[in-house]
PDB file of C-alpha atoms and ligand atoms in Angstrom:
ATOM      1  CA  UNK B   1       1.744 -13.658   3.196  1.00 58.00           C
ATOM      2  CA  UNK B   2       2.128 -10.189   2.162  1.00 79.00           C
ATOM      3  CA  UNK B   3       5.316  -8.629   0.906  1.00 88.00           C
ATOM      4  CA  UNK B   4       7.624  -6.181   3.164  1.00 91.00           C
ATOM      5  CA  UNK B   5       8.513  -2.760   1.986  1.00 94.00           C
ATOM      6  CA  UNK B   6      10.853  -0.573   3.561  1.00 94.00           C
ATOM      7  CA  UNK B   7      10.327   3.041   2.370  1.00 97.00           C
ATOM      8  CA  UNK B   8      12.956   5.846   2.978  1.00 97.00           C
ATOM      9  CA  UNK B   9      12.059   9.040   2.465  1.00 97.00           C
ATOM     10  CA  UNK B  10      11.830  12.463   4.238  1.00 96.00           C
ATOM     11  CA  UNK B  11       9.238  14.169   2.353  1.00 96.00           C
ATOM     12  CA  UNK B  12       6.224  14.090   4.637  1.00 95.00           C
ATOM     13  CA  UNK B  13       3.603  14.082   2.275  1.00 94.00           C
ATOM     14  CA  UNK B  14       5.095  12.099  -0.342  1.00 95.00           C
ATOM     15  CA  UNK B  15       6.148   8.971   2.351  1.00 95.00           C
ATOM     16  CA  UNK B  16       2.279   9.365   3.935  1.00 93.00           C
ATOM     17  CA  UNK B  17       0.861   9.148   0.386  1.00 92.00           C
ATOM     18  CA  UNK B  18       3.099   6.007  -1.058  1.00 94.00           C
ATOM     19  CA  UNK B  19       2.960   4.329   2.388  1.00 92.00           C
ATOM     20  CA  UNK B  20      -1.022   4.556   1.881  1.00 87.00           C
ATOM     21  CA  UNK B  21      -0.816   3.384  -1.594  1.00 88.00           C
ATOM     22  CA  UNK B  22       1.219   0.587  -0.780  1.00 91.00           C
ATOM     23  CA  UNK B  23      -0.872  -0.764   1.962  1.00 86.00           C
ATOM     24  CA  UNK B  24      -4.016  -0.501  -0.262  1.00 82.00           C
ATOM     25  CA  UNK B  25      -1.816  -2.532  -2.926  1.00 84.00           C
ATOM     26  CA  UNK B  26      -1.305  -4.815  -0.416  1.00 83.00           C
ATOM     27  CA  UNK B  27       2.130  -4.584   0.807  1.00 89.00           C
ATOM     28  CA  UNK B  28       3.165  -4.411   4.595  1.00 89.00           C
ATOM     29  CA  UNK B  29       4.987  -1.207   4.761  1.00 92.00           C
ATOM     30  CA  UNK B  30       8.021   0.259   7.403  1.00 92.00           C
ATOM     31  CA  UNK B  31       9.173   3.700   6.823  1.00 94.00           C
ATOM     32  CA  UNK B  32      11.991   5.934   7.435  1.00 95.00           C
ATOM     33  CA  UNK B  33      12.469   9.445   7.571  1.00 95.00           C
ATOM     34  CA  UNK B  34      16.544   9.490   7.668  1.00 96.00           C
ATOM     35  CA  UNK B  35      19.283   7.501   7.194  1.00 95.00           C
ATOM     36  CA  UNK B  36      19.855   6.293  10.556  1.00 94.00           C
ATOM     37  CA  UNK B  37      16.989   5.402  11.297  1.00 94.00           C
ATOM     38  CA  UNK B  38      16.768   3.257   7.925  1.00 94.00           C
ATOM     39  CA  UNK B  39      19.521   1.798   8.629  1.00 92.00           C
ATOM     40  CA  UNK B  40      18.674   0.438  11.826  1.00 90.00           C
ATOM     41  CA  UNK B  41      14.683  -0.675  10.303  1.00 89.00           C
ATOM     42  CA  UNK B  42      16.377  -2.324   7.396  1.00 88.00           C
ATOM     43  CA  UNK B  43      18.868  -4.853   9.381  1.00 83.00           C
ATOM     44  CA  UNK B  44      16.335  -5.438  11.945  1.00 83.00           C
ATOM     45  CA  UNK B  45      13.126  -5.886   9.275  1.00 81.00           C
ATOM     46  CA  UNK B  46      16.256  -7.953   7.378  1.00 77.00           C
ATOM     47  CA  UNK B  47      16.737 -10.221  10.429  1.00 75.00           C
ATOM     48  CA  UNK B  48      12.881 -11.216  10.929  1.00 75.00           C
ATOM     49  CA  UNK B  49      12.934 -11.661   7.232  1.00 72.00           C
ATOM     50  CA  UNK B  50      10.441  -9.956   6.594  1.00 77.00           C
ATOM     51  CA  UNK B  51      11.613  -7.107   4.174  1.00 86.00           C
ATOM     52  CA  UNK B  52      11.164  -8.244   0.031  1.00 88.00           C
ATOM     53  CA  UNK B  53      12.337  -4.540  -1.189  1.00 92.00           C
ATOM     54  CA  UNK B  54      13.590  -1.201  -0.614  1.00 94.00           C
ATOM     55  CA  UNK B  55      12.501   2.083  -2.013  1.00 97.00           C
ATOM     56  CA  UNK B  56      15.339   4.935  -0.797  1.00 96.00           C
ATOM     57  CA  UNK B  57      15.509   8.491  -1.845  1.00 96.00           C
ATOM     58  CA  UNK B  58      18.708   9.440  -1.574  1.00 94.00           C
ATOM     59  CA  UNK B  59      18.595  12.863  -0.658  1.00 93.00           C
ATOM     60  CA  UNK B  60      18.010  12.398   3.469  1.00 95.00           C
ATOM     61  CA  UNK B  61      18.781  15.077   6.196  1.00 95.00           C
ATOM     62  CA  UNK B  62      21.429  13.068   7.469  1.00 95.00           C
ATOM     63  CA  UNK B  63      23.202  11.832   4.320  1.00 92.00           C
ATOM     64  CA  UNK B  64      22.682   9.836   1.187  1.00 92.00           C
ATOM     65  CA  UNK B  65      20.004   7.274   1.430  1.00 91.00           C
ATOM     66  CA  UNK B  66      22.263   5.473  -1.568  1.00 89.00           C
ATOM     67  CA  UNK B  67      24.800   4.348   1.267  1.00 89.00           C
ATOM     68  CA  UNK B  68      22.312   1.654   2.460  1.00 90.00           C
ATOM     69  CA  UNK B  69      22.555   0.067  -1.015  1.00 88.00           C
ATOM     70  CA  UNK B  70      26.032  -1.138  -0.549  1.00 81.00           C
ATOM     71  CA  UNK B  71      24.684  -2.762   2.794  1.00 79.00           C
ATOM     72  CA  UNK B  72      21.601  -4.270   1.312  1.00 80.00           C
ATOM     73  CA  UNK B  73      23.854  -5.745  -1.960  1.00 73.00           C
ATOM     74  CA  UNK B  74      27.127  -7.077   0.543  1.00 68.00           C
ATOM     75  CA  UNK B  75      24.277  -8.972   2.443  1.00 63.00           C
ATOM     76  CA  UNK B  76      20.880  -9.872   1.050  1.00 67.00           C
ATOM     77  CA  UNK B  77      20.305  -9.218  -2.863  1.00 71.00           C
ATOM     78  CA  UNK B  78      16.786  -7.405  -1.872  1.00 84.00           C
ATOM     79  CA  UNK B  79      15.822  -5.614  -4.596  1.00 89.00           C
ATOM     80  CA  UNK B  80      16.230  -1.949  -4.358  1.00 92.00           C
ATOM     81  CA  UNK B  81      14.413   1.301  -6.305  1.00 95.00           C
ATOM     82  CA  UNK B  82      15.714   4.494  -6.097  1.00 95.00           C
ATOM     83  CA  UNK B  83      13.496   7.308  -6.032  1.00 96.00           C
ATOM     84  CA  UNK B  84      15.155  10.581  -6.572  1.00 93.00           C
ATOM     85  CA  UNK B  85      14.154  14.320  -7.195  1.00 91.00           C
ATOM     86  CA  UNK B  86      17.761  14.600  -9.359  1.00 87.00           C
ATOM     87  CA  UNK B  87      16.681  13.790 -12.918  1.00 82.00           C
ATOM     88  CA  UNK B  88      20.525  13.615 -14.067  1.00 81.00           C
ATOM     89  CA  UNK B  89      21.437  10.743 -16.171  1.00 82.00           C
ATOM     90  CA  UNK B  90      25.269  10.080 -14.318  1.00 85.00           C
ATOM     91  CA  UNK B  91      23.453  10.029 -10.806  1.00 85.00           C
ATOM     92  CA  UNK B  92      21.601   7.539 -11.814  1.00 86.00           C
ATOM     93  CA  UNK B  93      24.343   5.029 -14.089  1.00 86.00           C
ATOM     94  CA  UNK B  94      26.371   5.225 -10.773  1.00 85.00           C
ATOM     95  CA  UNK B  95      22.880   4.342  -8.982  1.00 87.00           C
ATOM     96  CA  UNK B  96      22.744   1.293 -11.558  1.00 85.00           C
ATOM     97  CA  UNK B  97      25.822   0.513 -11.365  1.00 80.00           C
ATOM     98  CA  UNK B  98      26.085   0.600  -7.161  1.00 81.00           C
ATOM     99  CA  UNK B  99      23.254  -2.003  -7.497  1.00 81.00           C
ATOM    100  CA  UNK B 100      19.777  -0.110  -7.913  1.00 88.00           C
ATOM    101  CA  UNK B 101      17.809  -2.053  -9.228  1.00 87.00           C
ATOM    102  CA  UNK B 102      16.045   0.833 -11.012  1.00 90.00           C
ATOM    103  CA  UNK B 103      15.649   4.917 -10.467  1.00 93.00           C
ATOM    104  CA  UNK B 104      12.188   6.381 -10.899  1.00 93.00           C
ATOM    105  CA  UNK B 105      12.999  10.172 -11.167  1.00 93.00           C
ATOM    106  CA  UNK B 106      10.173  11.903  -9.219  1.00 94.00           C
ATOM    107  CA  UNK B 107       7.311  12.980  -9.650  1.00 92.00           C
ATOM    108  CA  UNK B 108       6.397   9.592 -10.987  1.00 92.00           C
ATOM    109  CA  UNK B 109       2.956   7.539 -11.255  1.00 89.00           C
ATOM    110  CA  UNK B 110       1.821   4.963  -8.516  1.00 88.00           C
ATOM    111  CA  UNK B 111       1.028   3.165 -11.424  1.00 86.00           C
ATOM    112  CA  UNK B 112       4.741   3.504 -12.762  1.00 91.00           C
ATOM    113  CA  UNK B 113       6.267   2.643  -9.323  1.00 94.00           C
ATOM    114  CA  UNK B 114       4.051  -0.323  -8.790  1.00 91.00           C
ATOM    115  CA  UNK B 115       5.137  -1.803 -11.811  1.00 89.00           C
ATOM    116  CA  UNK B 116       8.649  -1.258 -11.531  1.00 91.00           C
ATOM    117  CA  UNK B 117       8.458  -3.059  -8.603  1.00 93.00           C
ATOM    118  CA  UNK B 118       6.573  -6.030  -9.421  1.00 88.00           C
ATOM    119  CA  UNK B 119       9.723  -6.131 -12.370  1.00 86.00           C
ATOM    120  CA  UNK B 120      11.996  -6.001  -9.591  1.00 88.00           C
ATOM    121  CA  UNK B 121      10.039  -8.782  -7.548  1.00 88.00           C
ATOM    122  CA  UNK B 122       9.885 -10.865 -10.297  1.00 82.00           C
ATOM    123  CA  UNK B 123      13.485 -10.938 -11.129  1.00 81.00           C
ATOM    124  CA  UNK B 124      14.217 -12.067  -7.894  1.00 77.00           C
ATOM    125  CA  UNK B 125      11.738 -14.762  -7.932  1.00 75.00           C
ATOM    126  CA  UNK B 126       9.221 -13.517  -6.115  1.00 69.00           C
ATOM    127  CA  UNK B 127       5.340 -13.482  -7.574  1.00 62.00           C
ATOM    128  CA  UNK B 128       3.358 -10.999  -6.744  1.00 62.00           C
ATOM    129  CA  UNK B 129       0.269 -12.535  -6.754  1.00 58.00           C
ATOM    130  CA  UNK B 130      -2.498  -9.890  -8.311  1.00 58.00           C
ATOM    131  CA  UNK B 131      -4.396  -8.594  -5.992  1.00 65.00           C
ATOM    132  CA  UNK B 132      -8.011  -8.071  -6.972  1.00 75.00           C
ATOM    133  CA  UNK B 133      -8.822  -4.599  -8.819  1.00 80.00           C
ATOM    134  CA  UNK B 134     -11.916  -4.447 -10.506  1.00 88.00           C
ATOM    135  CA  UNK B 135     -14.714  -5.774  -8.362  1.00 93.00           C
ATOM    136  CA  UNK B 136     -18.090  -6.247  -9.769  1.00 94.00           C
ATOM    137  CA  UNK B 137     -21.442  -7.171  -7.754  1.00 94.00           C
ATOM    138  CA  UNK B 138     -25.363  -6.667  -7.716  1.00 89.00           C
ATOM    139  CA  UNK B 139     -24.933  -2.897  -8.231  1.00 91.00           C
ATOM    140  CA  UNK B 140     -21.848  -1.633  -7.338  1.00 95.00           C
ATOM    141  CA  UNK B 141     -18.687  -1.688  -9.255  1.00 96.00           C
ATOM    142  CA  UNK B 142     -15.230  -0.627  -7.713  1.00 95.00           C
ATOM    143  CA  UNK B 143     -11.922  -0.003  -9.664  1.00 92.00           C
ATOM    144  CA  UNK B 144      -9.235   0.441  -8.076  1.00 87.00           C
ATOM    145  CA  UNK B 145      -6.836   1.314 -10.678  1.00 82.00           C
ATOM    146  CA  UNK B 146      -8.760   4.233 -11.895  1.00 87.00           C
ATOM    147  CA  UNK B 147     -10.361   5.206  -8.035  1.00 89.00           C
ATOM    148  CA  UNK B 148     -13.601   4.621  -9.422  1.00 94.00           C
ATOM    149  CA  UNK B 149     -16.605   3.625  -7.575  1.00 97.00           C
ATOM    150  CA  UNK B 150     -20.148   3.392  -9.115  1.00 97.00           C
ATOM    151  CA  UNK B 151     -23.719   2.034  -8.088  1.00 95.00           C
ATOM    152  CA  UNK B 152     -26.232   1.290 -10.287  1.00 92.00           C
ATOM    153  CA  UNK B 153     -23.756   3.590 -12.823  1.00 93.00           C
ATOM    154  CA  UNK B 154     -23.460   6.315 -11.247  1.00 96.00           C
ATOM    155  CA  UNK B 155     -20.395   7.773  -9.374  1.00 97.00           C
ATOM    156  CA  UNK B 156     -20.531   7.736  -6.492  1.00 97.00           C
ATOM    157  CA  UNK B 157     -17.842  10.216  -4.300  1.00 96.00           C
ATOM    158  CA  UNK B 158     -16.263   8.601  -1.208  1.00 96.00           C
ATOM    159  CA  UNK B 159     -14.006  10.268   1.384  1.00 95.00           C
ATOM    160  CA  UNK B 160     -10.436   9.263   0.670  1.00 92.00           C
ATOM    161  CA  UNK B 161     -10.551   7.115   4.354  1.00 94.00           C
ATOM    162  CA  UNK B 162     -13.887   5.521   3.235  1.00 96.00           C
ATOM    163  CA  UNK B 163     -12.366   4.821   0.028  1.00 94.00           C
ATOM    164  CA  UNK B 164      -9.150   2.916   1.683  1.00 92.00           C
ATOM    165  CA  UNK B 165     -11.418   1.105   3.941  1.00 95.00           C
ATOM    166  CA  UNK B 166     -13.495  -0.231   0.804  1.00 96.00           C
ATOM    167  CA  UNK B 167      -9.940  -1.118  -1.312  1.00 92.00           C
ATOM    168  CA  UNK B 168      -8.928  -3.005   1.538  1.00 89.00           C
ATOM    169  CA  UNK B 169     -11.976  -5.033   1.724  1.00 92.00           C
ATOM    170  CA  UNK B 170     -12.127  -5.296  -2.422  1.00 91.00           C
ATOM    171  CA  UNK B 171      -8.266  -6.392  -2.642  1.00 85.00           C
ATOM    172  CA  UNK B 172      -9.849  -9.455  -0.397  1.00 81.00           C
ATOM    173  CA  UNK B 173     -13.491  -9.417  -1.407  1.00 86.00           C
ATOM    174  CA  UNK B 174     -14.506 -12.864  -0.058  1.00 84.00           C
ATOM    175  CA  UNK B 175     -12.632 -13.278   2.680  1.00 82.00           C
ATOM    176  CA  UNK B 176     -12.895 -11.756   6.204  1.00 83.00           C
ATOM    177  CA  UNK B 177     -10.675  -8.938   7.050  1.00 84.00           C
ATOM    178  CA  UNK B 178      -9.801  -8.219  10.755  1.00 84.00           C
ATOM    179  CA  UNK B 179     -10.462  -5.477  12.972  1.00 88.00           C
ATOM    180  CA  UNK B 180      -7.023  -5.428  13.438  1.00 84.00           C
ATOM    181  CA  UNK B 181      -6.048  -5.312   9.846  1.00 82.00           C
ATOM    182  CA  UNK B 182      -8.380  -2.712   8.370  1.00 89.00           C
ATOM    183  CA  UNK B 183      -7.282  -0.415  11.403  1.00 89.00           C
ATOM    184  CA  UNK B 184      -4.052  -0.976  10.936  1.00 82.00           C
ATOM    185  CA  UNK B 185      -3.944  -0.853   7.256  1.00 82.00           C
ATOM    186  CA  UNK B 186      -6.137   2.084   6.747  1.00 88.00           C
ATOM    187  CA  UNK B 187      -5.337   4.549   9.722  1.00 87.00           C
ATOM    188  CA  UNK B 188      -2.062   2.741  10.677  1.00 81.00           C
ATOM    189  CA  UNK B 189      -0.337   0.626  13.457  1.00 76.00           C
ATOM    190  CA  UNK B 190      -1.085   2.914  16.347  1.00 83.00           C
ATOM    191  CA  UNK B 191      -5.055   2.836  15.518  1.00 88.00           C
ATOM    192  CA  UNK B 192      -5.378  -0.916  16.333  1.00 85.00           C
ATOM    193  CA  UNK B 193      -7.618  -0.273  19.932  1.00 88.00           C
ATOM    194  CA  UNK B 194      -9.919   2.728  17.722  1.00 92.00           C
ATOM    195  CA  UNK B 195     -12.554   0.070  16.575  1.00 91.00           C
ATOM    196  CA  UNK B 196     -15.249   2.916  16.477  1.00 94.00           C
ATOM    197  CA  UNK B 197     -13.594   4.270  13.661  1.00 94.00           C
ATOM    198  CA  UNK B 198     -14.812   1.519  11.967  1.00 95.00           C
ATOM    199  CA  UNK B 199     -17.638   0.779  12.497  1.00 95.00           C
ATOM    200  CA  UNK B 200     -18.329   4.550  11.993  1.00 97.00           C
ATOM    201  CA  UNK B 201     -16.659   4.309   8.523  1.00 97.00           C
ATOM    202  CA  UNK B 202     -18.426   1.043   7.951  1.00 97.00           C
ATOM    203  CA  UNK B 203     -21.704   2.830   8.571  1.00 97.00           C
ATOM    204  CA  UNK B 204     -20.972   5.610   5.825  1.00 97.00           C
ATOM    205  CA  UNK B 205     -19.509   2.748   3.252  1.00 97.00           C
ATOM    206  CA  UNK B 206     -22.852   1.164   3.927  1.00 97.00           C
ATOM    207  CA  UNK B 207     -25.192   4.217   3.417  1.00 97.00           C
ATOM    208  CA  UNK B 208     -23.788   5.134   0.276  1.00 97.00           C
ATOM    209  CA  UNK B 209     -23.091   1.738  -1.319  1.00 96.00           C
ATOM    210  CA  UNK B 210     -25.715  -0.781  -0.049  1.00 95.00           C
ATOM    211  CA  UNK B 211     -29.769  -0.400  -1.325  1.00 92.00           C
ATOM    212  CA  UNK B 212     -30.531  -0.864   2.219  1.00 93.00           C
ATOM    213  CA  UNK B 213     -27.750   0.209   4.868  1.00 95.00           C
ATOM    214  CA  UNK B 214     -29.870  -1.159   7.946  1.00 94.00           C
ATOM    215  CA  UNK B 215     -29.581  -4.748   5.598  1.00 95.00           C
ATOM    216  CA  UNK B 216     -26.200  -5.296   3.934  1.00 96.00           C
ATOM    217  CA  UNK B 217     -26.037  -7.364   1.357  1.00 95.00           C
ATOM    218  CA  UNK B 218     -22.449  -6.291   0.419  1.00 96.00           C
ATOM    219  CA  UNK B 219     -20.583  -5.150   3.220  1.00 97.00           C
ATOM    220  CA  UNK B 220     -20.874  -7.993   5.980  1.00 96.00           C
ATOM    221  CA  UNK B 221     -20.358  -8.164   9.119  1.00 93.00           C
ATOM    222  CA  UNK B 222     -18.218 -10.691  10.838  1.00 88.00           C
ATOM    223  CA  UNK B 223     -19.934 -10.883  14.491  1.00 85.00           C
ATOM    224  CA  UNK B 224     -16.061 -10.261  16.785  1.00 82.00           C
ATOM    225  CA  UNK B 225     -13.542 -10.826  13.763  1.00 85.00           C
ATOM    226  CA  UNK B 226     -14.039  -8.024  11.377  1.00 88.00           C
ATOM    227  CA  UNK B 227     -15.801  -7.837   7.979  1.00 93.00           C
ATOM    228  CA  UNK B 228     -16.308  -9.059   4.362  1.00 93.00           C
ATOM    229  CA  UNK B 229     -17.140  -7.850   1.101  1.00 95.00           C
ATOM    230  CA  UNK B 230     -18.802 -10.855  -0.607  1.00 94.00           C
ATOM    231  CA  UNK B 231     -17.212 -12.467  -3.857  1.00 89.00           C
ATOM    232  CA  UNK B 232     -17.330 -10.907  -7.046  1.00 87.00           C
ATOM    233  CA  UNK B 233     -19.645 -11.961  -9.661  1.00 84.00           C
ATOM    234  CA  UNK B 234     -17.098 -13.513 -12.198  1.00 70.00           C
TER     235      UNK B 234
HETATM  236 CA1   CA W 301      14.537  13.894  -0.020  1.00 58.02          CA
END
């Protein structure tokens, strides 16, 4: 079972781009543009269980997204990270000290933030089971920490939806991934009827990454259910 992330922030770009991430990463992600609206994701997300942690920036339209940590620490211990654009030092002790359980001071590194939250996880007890990253078979070889995706050696460039589409399938090379899931993880909860998109996408993923696109050997097809990237070669 994946873990639940609720993500508050108002930046556009910067809630698009970590919500992305996330999902790639594996997580199931809610997010929220303002406080209110947080507030009412969180104890609803809260009551279905299904939120493991918070990341709030606290500087919302409608107030500070710190408020909600009171409500999360009175009631459920989830871990919370702060991320803030103020880099001051007594914002964040009182941060600390309100119950953050830590302040990444943007910008900051996926990397950095994936970490810190696989610390905070773990504190609380819960593993975070790693997800696969480096996948290796026949030709092709796909990194996901560094974005890199080669056949026979060579780079090869991938559009950044074709390049979701492929993590998705690498972070569960083996198994079969859903329709469902790949549209909702890569173009998001309202895509779920768009099944054209991929098997569009698909197509591309195959032309560039399997010797013969017509015959996958890679990228399978799961006849009604979805598809699979075969094991890696350990
Ligand atoms: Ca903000």
């Amino acid at each position: 079972m994946s873990l639940g992330v609720l993500l508050v922030e108002d930046d556009r770009e910067l809630r698009t781009t970590l919500r992305d991430a996330l999902q790639v990463e594996g997580y199931r992600v809610v997010s929220s543009a303002s406080l209110a609206d947080a507030r009412a994701v969180m104890f609803n997300a809260l009551a279905q269980g299904g939120l493991d942690i918070v990341l709030i920036d606290p500087g919302l339209p409608d107030g500070d997204g710190a408020s909600l940590l009171a409500d999360l620490r009175r009631q459920h211990g989830t871990p919370v990270i702060v991320i803030s654009a103020r880099p001051g030092e007594d914002h964040k002790v009182r941060l600390l000290d309100e119950g953050a359980d830590d302040y990444l001071v943007k910008p900051f590194s996926l990397a950095e933030l994936l970490a810190r939250m696989r610390v905070a996880l773990r504190h609380r007890g819960t593993t975070v089971h790693p997800a696969i990253v480096r996948y290796d078979r026949a030709d092709l070889a796909v990194d996901l920490e560094t974005r890199r995706v080669r056949r026979a050696g060579a780079e090869v460039h991938l559009t950044p939806t074709e390049y979701r589409l492929l993590a998705r399938l690498v972070r569960h090379a083996g198994q079969v991934v859903t329709h469902r899931q790949l549209l909702v993880d890569v173009w998001g909860p309202e895509y779920t009827e768009h099944t054209h998109y991929l098997r569009l996408y698909m197509a591309q993923l195959r032309a560039k990454l399997e010797a013969e696109p017509a015959d996958p050997r890679l990228l399978l097809t799961e006849p009604g259910v979805g598809y699979r990237l075969v094991e890696p070669e350990d």
